[in-house]
Amino acid sequence: MDSLSQFALGAAVSHAVIGKQLGARALLLGGALGTLPDLDVIFPMGGPIADYSYHRSWSHSLVMHAAATAPLAWLLRRGRFAALSFARMCSAVFLILSTHALLDACTIYGTQLFWPLPGAPVGLGSIFIIDPLYTLPLLLGILVAWRSRTRAQRWNRLGLGVSTAYLLWSIVAQQWTRALAEQDLARRGIQPSQLLVTAAPFNTMLWRLVAIDGDRYLEGFDSLLDGAPPDWYAFPRHAEEAAQLPDSWAVQRVDWFTKGAWAASHEDDALVLADLRMGMEPSYVFRFRVAERDEHGAWQEIPDRMQRVGLRSDSLGWAWRRIFASIPKPGATALPPLTGGQP
């Protein structure tokens, strides 16, 4: 999630655990610790793909949080928090750090919760990286807790409870949408190797769908408010191009990190890999230039470079309108609607 949400969550969790002992100071401590894991971005990992895929690894690992809890608690108690027991300080530190990682795992990016143990990153995708309906209750709760002594605990816990309930709602809505999308694809005779269901920008009413179907991928949208089935748009994936680089660490790393949700394209005689999970066609947040043609027309791996493309404002405007009505996506042709249960 965004830094403001993580600050607010850390502050709220801290106040819930040690607010009675520290008062408003618990909010500042929790906010600071709640943003600490995201400082991993200041450490270069060796290149754009390495930076992208090692973010939210060691710094977001519950294993590392458990290992770091006692040393951090000891340091804090040697400072201005000596009045707290060691056990209570440990509880606060671990809960602040771990809830940061668990909230990030609810986004689609990918959080390596158990690093250095093997396993794919966790990216539930039930909530967008910025969602005001999640963050505002937290901010209201910690604001009242900051200004009021008599109602601090009550309002802080209320804000924390409402935001948590909203997060649980997002998971229920996502699973409901997934079931509908699977039914729709089955009626079309499509059995994707992977189906992603992710919250569209800033809300949990519109859901973006990505289905990997052989050498193409389908991008779909389904709203909980329009009463219509999902609409789907098909695009070539060009996976065979990346297959010409079987020993490429860049291709292997992107495939692992996205769990196969990527597509390749040709741009100015270069091979570009796009992470299909974040953004929407044709604008994706993470795109990497990984190979160029040699004089014989074969792909030759090059040091990966980020190809930045911003999400267009007209796409965001369309996504907002799509929440309320099933309207076609500009510049794309939808798959034909189902008639009588058949494509």
PDB file of C-alpha atoms in Angstrom, residues 56-305:
ATOM      1  CA  ARG A  56       9.153  -6.469  -0.501  1.00  0.00           C
ATOM      2  CA  SER A  57      11.463  -9.421   0.098  1.00  0.00           C
ATOM      3  CA  TRP A  58      13.727  -9.366   3.183  1.00  0.00           C
ATOM      4  CA  SER A  59      12.211  -6.121   4.457  1.00  0.00           C
ATOM      5  CA  HIS A  60       8.674  -7.569   4.329  1.00  0.00           C
ATOM      6  CA  SER A  61       9.469 -11.068   5.579  1.00  0.00           C
ATOM      7  CA  LEU A  62       7.642 -12.237   8.695  1.00  0.00           C
ATOM      8  CA  VAL A  63      10.721 -14.368   9.413  1.00  0.00           C
ATOM      9  CA  MET A  64      12.935 -11.269   9.416  1.00  0.00           C
ATOM     10  CA  HIS A  65      10.383  -9.306  11.433  1.00  0.00           C
ATOM     11  CA  ALA A  66      10.430 -11.979  14.121  1.00  0.00           C
ATOM     12  CA  ALA A  67      14.245 -11.929  14.157  1.00  0.00           C
ATOM     13  CA  ALA A  68      14.408  -8.132  14.339  1.00  0.00           C
ATOM     14  CA  THR A  69      11.729  -7.669  17.001  1.00  0.00           C
ATOM     15  CA  ALA A  70      13.822  -8.237  20.121  1.00  0.00           C
ATOM     16  CA  PRO A  71      16.790  -6.068  19.040  1.00  0.00           C
ATOM     17  CA  LEU A  72      14.484  -3.214  18.008  1.00  0.00           C
ATOM     18  CA  ALA A  73      12.494  -3.483  21.244  1.00  0.00           C
ATOM     19  CA  TRP A  74      15.721  -3.431  23.255  1.00  0.00           C
ATOM     20  CA  LEU A  75      16.960  -0.319  21.451  1.00  0.00           C
ATOM     21  CA  LEU A  76      13.651   1.501  21.880  1.00  0.00           C
ATOM     22  CA  ARG A  77      13.515   0.747  25.612  1.00  0.00           C
ATOM     23  CA  ARG A  78      16.995   2.188  26.040  1.00  0.00           C
ATOM     24  CA  GLY A  79      15.642   5.452  24.652  1.00  0.00           C
ATOM     25  CA  ARG A  80      12.422   7.271  25.525  1.00  0.00           C
ATOM     26  CA  PHE A  81      10.303   4.143  26.005  1.00  0.00           C
ATOM     27  CA  ALA A  82      11.950   2.606  29.062  1.00  0.00           C
ATOM     28  CA  ALA A  83       8.653   2.620  30.983  1.00  0.00           C
ATOM     29  CA  LEU A  84       7.276  -0.161  28.785  1.00  0.00           C
ATOM     30  CA  SER A  85       7.960  -3.782  29.613  1.00  0.00           C
ATOM     31  CA  PHE A  86      10.178  -5.657  27.193  1.00  0.00           C
ATOM     32  CA  ALA A  87       7.378  -8.114  26.358  1.00  0.00           C
ATOM     33  CA  ARG A  88       4.864  -5.360  25.532  1.00  0.00           C
ATOM     34  CA  MET A  89       7.389  -3.496  23.405  1.00  0.00           C
ATOM     35  CA  CYS A  90       8.167  -6.713  21.518  1.00  0.00           C
ATOM     36  CA  SER A  91       4.456  -7.244  20.886  1.00  0.00           C
ATOM     37  CA  ALA A  92       4.059  -3.728  19.528  1.00  0.00           C
ATOM     38  CA  VAL A  93       7.136  -3.909  17.267  1.00  0.00           C
ATOM     39  CA  PHE A  94       6.230  -7.263  15.738  1.00  0.00           C
ATOM     40  CA  LEU A  95       2.574  -6.351  15.154  1.00  0.00           C
ATOM     41  CA  ILE A  96       3.482  -3.036  13.522  1.00  0.00           C
ATOM     42  CA  LEU A  97       5.999  -4.616  11.156  1.00  0.00           C
ATOM     43  CA  SER A  98       3.962  -7.718  10.341  1.00  0.00           C
ATOM     44  CA  THR A  99       0.716  -5.875   9.637  1.00  0.00           C
ATOM     45  CA  HIS A 100       2.631  -3.725   7.149  1.00  0.00           C
ATOM     46  CA  ALA A 101       3.709  -6.863   5.275  1.00  0.00           C
ATOM     47  CA  LEU A 102       0.290  -8.515   5.490  1.00  0.00           C
ATOM     48  CA  LEU A 103      -1.444  -5.413   4.131  1.00  0.00           C
ATOM     49  CA  ASP A 104       1.029  -5.257   1.246  1.00  0.00           C
ATOM     50  CA  ALA A 105       0.326  -8.925   0.540  1.00  0.00           C
ATOM     51  CA  CYS A 106      -3.301  -7.968  -0.119  1.00  0.00           C
ATOM     52  CA  THR A 107      -2.188  -5.886  -3.120  1.00  0.00           C
ATOM     53  CA  ILE A 108      -1.181  -7.531  -6.398  1.00  0.00           C
ATOM     54  CA  TYR A 109       2.492  -6.488  -6.425  1.00  0.00           C
ATOM     55  CA  GLY A 110       3.925  -9.491  -4.618  1.00  0.00           C
ATOM     56  CA  THR A 111       5.237  -9.726  -1.045  1.00  0.00           C
ATOM     57  CA  GLN A 112       7.765 -12.390  -0.052  1.00  0.00           C
ATOM     58  CA  LEU A 113       6.303 -13.039   3.377  1.00  0.00           C
ATOM     59  CA  PHE A 114       8.583 -15.955   4.231  1.00  0.00           C
ATOM     60  CA  TRP A 115      11.901 -14.858   2.679  1.00  0.00           C
ATOM     61  CA  PRO A 116      14.525 -16.430   2.653  1.00  0.00           C
ATOM     62  CA  LEU A 117      12.418 -19.595   2.439  1.00  0.00           C
ATOM     63  CA  PRO A 118      11.561 -20.619  -1.129  1.00  0.00           C
ATOM     64  CA  GLY A 119       8.169 -19.799  -2.531  1.00  0.00           C
ATOM     65  CA  ALA A 120       6.434 -17.390  -4.849  1.00  0.00           C
ATOM     66  CA  PRO A 121       5.526 -13.882  -3.657  1.00  0.00           C
ATOM     67  CA  VAL A 122       2.080 -13.426  -2.138  1.00  0.00           C
ATOM     68  CA  GLY A 123      -0.073 -10.963  -4.091  1.00  0.00           C
ATOM     69  CA  LEU A 124      -3.752 -11.397  -3.312  1.00  0.00           C
ATOM     70  CA  GLY A 125      -4.840  -8.364  -5.334  1.00  0.00           C
ATOM     71  CA  SER A 126      -8.001  -7.708  -3.344  1.00  0.00           C
ATOM     72  CA  ILE A 127      -7.197  -4.029  -2.837  1.00  0.00           C
ATOM     73  CA  PHE A 128      -5.567  -1.382  -4.999  1.00  0.00           C
ATOM     74  CA  ILE A 129      -2.314   0.164  -3.806  1.00  0.00           C
ATOM     75  CA  ILE A 130      -4.231   3.369  -2.976  1.00  0.00           C
ATOM     76  CA  ASP A 131      -7.776   3.063  -1.665  1.00  0.00           C
ATOM     77  CA  PRO A 132      -9.254   6.005   0.253  1.00  0.00           C
ATOM     78  CA  LEU A 133     -12.018   3.872   1.793  1.00  0.00           C
ATOM     79  CA  TYR A 134      -9.358   1.813   3.549  1.00  0.00           C
ATOM     80  CA  THR A 135      -7.147   4.700   4.634  1.00  0.00           C
ATOM     81  CA  LEU A 136      -9.676   7.318   5.761  1.00  0.00           C
ATOM     82  CA  PRO A 137     -11.055   5.369   8.776  1.00  0.00           C
ATOM     83  CA  LEU A 138      -7.504   4.841  10.017  1.00  0.00           C
ATOM     84  CA  LEU A 139      -6.678   8.525   9.637  1.00  0.00           C
ATOM     85  CA  LEU A 140      -9.851   9.588  11.425  1.00  0.00           C
ATOM     86  CA  GLY A 141      -9.170   7.206  14.300  1.00  0.00           C
ATOM     87  CA  ILE A 142      -5.574   8.300  14.845  1.00  0.00           C
ATOM     88  CA  LEU A 143      -6.495  11.989  14.468  1.00  0.00           C
ATOM     89  CA  VAL A 144      -9.032  11.732  17.290  1.00  0.00           C
ATOM     90  CA  ALA A 145      -6.552   9.695  19.326  1.00  0.00           C
ATOM     91  CA  TRP A 146      -3.963  12.437  18.845  1.00  0.00           C
ATOM     92  CA  ARG A 147      -6.271  15.234  19.984  1.00  0.00           C
ATOM     93  CA  SER A 148      -8.352  13.508  22.658  1.00  0.00           C
ATOM     94  CA  ARG A 149      -7.287  11.701  25.795  1.00  0.00           C
ATOM     95  CA  THR A 150     -10.687  10.469  26.896  1.00  0.00           C
ATOM     96  CA  ARG A 151     -11.835   8.969  23.576  1.00  0.00           C
ATOM     97  CA  ALA A 152      -8.461   8.028  22.122  1.00  0.00           C
ATOM     98  CA  GLN A 153      -8.620   4.262  22.515  1.00  0.00           C
ATOM     99  CA  ARG A 154     -12.250   3.984  21.439  1.00  0.00           C
ATOM    100  CA  TRP A 155     -11.879   5.998  18.233  1.00  0.00           C
ATOM    101  CA  ASN A 156      -8.561   4.500  17.257  1.00  0.00           C
ATOM    102  CA  ARG A 157      -9.913   0.970  17.605  1.00  0.00           C
ATOM    103  CA  LEU A 158     -13.063   1.949  15.728  1.00  0.00           C
ATOM    104  CA  GLY A 159     -11.005   3.255  12.811  1.00  0.00           C
ATOM    105  CA  LEU A 160      -8.845   0.136  12.851  1.00  0.00           C
ATOM    106  CA  GLY A 161     -11.928  -2.072  12.948  1.00  0.00           C
ATOM    107  CA  VAL A 162     -13.653  -0.321  10.049  1.00  0.00           C
ATOM    108  CA  SER A 163     -10.570  -0.437   7.848  1.00  0.00           C
ATOM    109  CA  THR A 164     -10.056  -4.120   8.642  1.00  0.00           C
ATOM    110  CA  ALA A 165     -13.709  -4.851   7.840  1.00  0.00           C
ATOM    111  CA  TYR A 166     -13.274  -3.083   4.505  1.00  0.00           C
ATOM    112  CA  LEU A 167     -10.210  -5.207   3.775  1.00  0.00           C
ATOM    113  CA  LEU A 168     -12.196  -8.367   4.524  1.00  0.00           C
ATOM    114  CA  TRP A 169     -14.986  -7.100   2.279  1.00  0.00           C
ATOM    115  CA  SER A 170     -12.494  -6.671  -0.558  1.00  0.00           C
ATOM    116  CA  ILE A 171     -11.502 -10.339  -0.270  1.00  0.00           C
ATOM    117  CA  VAL A 172     -15.139 -11.487  -0.346  1.00  0.00           C
ATOM    118  CA  ALA A 173     -15.898  -9.259  -3.353  1.00  0.00           C
ATOM    119  CA  GLN A 174     -12.804 -10.520  -5.156  1.00  0.00           C
ATOM    120  CA  GLN A 175     -13.726 -14.183  -4.663  1.00  0.00           C
ATOM    121  CA  TRP A 176     -17.294 -13.532  -5.802  1.00  0.00           C
ATOM    122  CA  THR A 177     -15.983 -11.837  -8.949  1.00  0.00           C
ATOM    123  CA  ARG A 178     -13.525 -14.671  -9.559  1.00  0.00           C
ATOM    124  CA  ALA A 179     -16.336 -17.223  -9.467  1.00  0.00           C
ATOM    125  CA  LEU A 180     -18.367 -15.223 -11.998  1.00  0.00           C
ATOM    126  CA  ALA A 181     -15.343 -14.790 -14.270  1.00  0.00           C
ATOM    127  CA  GLU A 182     -14.534 -18.506 -14.169  1.00  0.00           C
ATOM    128  CA  GLN A 183     -18.136 -19.330 -15.099  1.00  0.00           C
ATOM    129  CA  ASP A 184     -18.103 -16.862 -17.984  1.00  0.00           C
ATOM    130  CA  LEU A 185     -14.821 -18.206 -19.363  1.00  0.00           C
ATOM    131  CA  ALA A 186     -16.029 -21.799 -19.045  1.00  0.00           C
ATOM    132  CA  ARG A 187     -19.145 -20.957 -21.068  1.00  0.00           C
ATOM    133  CA  ARG A 188     -16.835 -19.554 -23.741  1.00  0.00           C
ATOM    134  CA  GLY A 189     -14.799 -22.752 -23.753  1.00  0.00           C
ATOM    135  CA  ILE A 190     -11.718 -20.996 -22.370  1.00  0.00           C
ATOM    136  CA  GLN A 191      -9.570 -22.683 -19.733  1.00  0.00           C
ATOM    137  CA  PRO A 192      -6.867 -20.163 -18.822  1.00  0.00           C
ATOM    138  CA  SER A 193      -3.606 -21.276 -17.287  1.00  0.00           C
ATOM    139  CA  GLN A 194      -3.943 -18.363 -14.891  1.00  0.00           C
ATOM    140  CA  LEU A 195      -6.729 -16.001 -13.923  1.00  0.00           C
ATOM    141  CA  LEU A 196      -6.012 -12.803 -12.003  1.00  0.00           C
ATOM    142  CA  VAL A 197      -8.768 -10.806 -10.342  1.00  0.00           C
ATOM    143  CA  THR A 198      -7.499  -7.456  -9.081  1.00  0.00           C
ATOM    144  CA  ALA A 199      -9.130  -4.349  -7.714  1.00  0.00           C
ATOM    145  CA  ALA A 200      -9.322  -1.492 -10.206  1.00  0.00           C
ATOM    146  CA  PRO A 201      -7.824   1.862  -9.184  1.00  0.00           C
ATOM    147  CA  PHE A 202      -9.094   3.377  -5.925  1.00  0.00           C
ATOM    148  CA  ASN A 203     -12.155   1.117  -5.383  1.00  0.00           C
ATOM    149  CA  THR A 204     -13.470  -2.400  -4.837  1.00  0.00           C
ATOM    150  CA  MET A 205     -16.569  -2.108  -7.041  1.00  0.00           C
ATOM    151  CA  LEU A 206     -14.785  -2.573 -10.377  1.00  0.00           C
ATOM    152  CA  TRP A 207     -12.474  -5.549 -10.884  1.00  0.00           C
ATOM    153  CA  ARG A 208      -9.854  -6.024 -13.575  1.00  0.00           C
ATOM    154  CA  LEU A 209      -9.415  -9.568 -14.877  1.00  0.00           C
ATOM    155  CA  VAL A 210      -6.402 -11.055 -16.654  1.00  0.00           C
ATOM    156  CA  ALA A 211      -6.655 -14.558 -18.136  1.00  0.00           C
ATOM    157  CA  ILE A 212      -3.572 -16.183 -19.672  1.00  0.00           C
ATOM    158  CA  ASP A 213      -4.788 -18.322 -22.580  1.00  0.00           C
ATOM    159  CA  GLY A 214      -1.905 -19.834 -24.542  1.00  0.00           C
ATOM    160  CA  ASP A 215      -0.219 -17.187 -26.686  1.00  0.00           C
ATOM    161  CA  ARG A 216      -2.804 -14.560 -25.930  1.00  0.00           C
ATOM    162  CA  TYR A 217      -4.148 -12.944 -22.827  1.00  0.00           C
ATOM    163  CA  LEU A 218      -7.582 -11.614 -22.093  1.00  0.00           C
ATOM    164  CA  GLU A 219      -8.133  -8.416 -20.182  1.00  0.00           C
ATOM    165  CA  GLY A 220     -11.581  -8.148 -18.674  1.00  0.00           C
ATOM    166  CA  PHE A 221     -13.585  -5.873 -16.433  1.00  0.00           C
ATOM    167  CA  ASP A 222     -16.488  -6.702 -14.146  1.00  0.00           C
ATOM    168  CA  SER A 223     -18.439  -4.297 -11.986  1.00  0.00           C
ATOM    169  CA  LEU A 224     -20.494  -5.243  -8.954  1.00  0.00           C
ATOM    170  CA  LEU A 225     -22.935  -2.447  -9.785  1.00  0.00           C
ATOM    171  CA  ASP A 226     -23.830  -2.769 -13.480  1.00  0.00           C
ATOM    172  CA  GLY A 227     -25.523  -6.186 -13.427  1.00  0.00           C
ATOM    173  CA  ALA A 228     -23.730  -7.222 -16.646  1.00  0.00           C
ATOM    174  CA  PRO A 229     -21.316 -10.119 -17.292  1.00  0.00           C
ATOM    175  CA  PRO A 230     -17.599  -9.383 -17.672  1.00  0.00           C
ATOM    176  CA  ASP A 231     -16.405  -7.842 -20.910  1.00  0.00           C
ATOM    177  CA  TRP A 232     -13.212  -9.301 -22.380  1.00  0.00           C
ATOM    178  CA  TYR A 233     -10.544  -7.974 -24.745  1.00  0.00           C
ATOM    179  CA  ALA A 234      -7.919 -10.234 -26.363  1.00  0.00           C
ATOM    180  CA  PHE A 235      -4.277  -9.321 -26.998  1.00  0.00           C
ATOM    181  CA  PRO A 236      -1.255 -11.285 -28.290  1.00  0.00           C
ATOM    182  CA  ARG A 237       1.228 -12.353 -25.645  1.00  0.00           C
ATOM    183  CA  HIS A 238       4.235 -13.203 -27.875  1.00  0.00           C
ATOM    184  CA  ALA A 239       5.540 -15.716 -25.350  1.00  0.00           C
ATOM    185  CA  GLU A 240       7.403 -17.529 -28.145  1.00  0.00           C
ATOM    186  CA  GLU A 241       9.697 -14.518 -28.523  1.00  0.00           C
ATOM    187  CA  ALA A 242      10.839 -14.690 -24.914  1.00  0.00           C
ATOM    188  CA  ALA A 243      11.220 -18.468 -25.289  1.00  0.00           C
ATOM    189  CA  GLN A 244      14.155 -17.743 -27.611  1.00  0.00           C
ATOM    190  CA  LEU A 245      16.045 -16.637 -24.477  1.00  0.00           C
ATOM    191  CA  PRO A 246      15.774 -19.827 -22.381  1.00  0.00           C
ATOM    192  CA  ASP A 247      18.783 -18.961 -20.206  1.00  0.00           C
ATOM    193  CA  SER A 248      17.823 -15.340 -19.583  1.00  0.00           C
ATOM    194  CA  TRP A 249      17.757 -14.472 -15.893  1.00  0.00           C
ATOM    195  CA  ALA A 250      15.585 -11.448 -16.692  1.00  0.00           C
ATOM    196  CA  VAL A 251      12.892 -13.516 -18.408  1.00  0.00           C
ATOM    197  CA  GLN A 252      12.996 -16.192 -15.725  1.00  0.00           C
ATOM    198  CA  ARG A 253      12.812 -13.613 -12.936  1.00  0.00           C
ATOM    199  CA  VAL A 254       9.842 -11.761 -14.433  1.00  0.00           C
ATOM    200  CA  ASP A 255       8.063 -15.077 -15.052  1.00  0.00           C
ATOM    201  CA  TRP A 256       8.648 -16.128 -11.432  1.00  0.00           C
ATOM    202  CA  PHE A 257       7.701 -12.813  -9.896  1.00  0.00           C
ATOM    203  CA  THR A 258       4.494 -12.425 -11.924  1.00  0.00           C
ATOM    204  CA  LYS A 259       3.629 -16.154 -11.811  1.00  0.00           C
ATOM    205  CA  GLY A 260       3.436 -16.108 -15.596  1.00  0.00           C
ATOM    206  CA  ALA A 261       1.304 -12.963 -15.918  1.00  0.00           C
ATOM    207  CA  TRP A 262       3.509 -11.181 -18.452  1.00  0.00           C
ATOM    208  CA  ALA A 263       3.537 -10.409 -22.148  1.00  0.00           C
ATOM    209  CA  ALA A 264       6.276  -9.578 -24.645  1.00  0.00           C
ATOM    210  CA  SER A 265       6.235  -6.967 -27.396  1.00  0.00           C
ATOM    211  CA  HIS A 266       8.554  -5.551 -30.076  1.00  0.00           C
ATOM    212  CA  GLU A 267       9.506  -1.926 -29.661  1.00  0.00           C
ATOM    213  CA  ASP A 268      12.184  -0.317 -31.878  1.00  0.00           C
ATOM    214  CA  ASP A 269      13.851  -3.670 -32.563  1.00  0.00           C
ATOM    215  CA  ALA A 270      13.868  -4.536 -28.869  1.00  0.00           C
ATOM    216  CA  LEU A 271      12.060  -7.159 -26.828  1.00  0.00           C
ATOM    217  CA  VAL A 272      10.070  -5.651 -23.956  1.00  0.00           C
ATOM    218  CA  LEU A 273       8.448  -7.636 -21.148  1.00  0.00           C
ATOM    219  CA  ALA A 274       5.394  -6.163 -19.448  1.00  0.00           C
ATOM    220  CA  ASP A 275       4.011  -7.157 -16.046  1.00  0.00           C
ATOM    221  CA  LEU A 276       0.284  -7.584 -16.811  1.00  0.00           C
ATOM    222  CA  ARG A 277      -0.778  -7.328 -13.188  1.00  0.00           C
ATOM    223  CA  MET A 278      -0.367  -3.583 -12.732  1.00  0.00           C
ATOM    224  CA  GLY A 279      -1.855  -1.034 -15.075  1.00  0.00           C
ATOM    225  CA  MET A 280      -4.206  -1.740 -17.943  1.00  0.00           C
ATOM    226  CA  GLU A 281      -3.762  -2.248 -21.655  1.00  0.00           C
ATOM    227  CA  PRO A 282      -1.759  -0.613 -23.198  1.00  0.00           C
ATOM    228  CA  SER A 283      -0.174   1.133 -20.190  1.00  0.00           C
ATOM    229  CA  TYR A 284       1.638  -1.051 -17.682  1.00  0.00           C
ATOM    230  CA  VAL A 285       3.634   0.195 -14.717  1.00  0.00           C
ATOM    231  CA  PHE A 286       6.515  -2.273 -15.087  1.00  0.00           C
ATOM    232  CA  ARG A 287       7.974  -2.824 -18.562  1.00  0.00           C
ATOM    233  CA  PHE A 288      11.535  -3.994 -19.154  1.00  0.00           C
ATOM    234  CA  ARG A 289      13.699  -3.900 -22.280  1.00  0.00           C
ATOM    235  CA  VAL A 290      15.616  -7.204 -22.115  1.00  0.00           C
ATOM    236  CA  ALA A 291      16.919  -8.042 -25.629  1.00  0.00           C
ATOM    237  CA  GLU A 292      17.755  -6.583 -29.029  1.00  0.00           C
ATOM    238  CA  ARG A 293      18.072  -8.071 -32.516  1.00  0.00           C
ATOM    239  CA  ASP A 294      21.555  -8.896 -33.751  1.00  0.00           C
ATOM    240  CA  GLU A 295      22.690  -8.720 -37.378  1.00  0.00           C
ATOM    241  CA  HIS A 296      21.159 -12.157 -38.022  1.00  0.00           C
ATOM    242  CA  GLY A 297      17.773 -11.208 -36.586  1.00  0.00           C
ATOM    243  CA  ALA A 298      18.140 -13.296 -33.426  1.00  0.00           C
ATOM    244  CA  TRP A 299      17.450 -11.942 -29.954  1.00  0.00           C
ATOM    245  CA  GLN A 300      20.519 -11.085 -27.907  1.00  0.00           C
ATOM    246  CA  GLU A 301      20.132 -10.403 -24.220  1.00  0.00           C
ATOM    247  CA  ILE A 302      21.099  -6.932 -23.000  1.00  0.00           C
ATOM    248  CA  PRO A 303      21.227  -5.424 -19.501  1.00  0.00           C
ATOM    249  CA  ASP A 304      17.597  -4.870 -18.610  1.00  0.00           C
ATOM    250  CA  ARG A 305      16.269  -1.325 -18.692  1.00  0.00           C
TER     251      ARG A 305
END
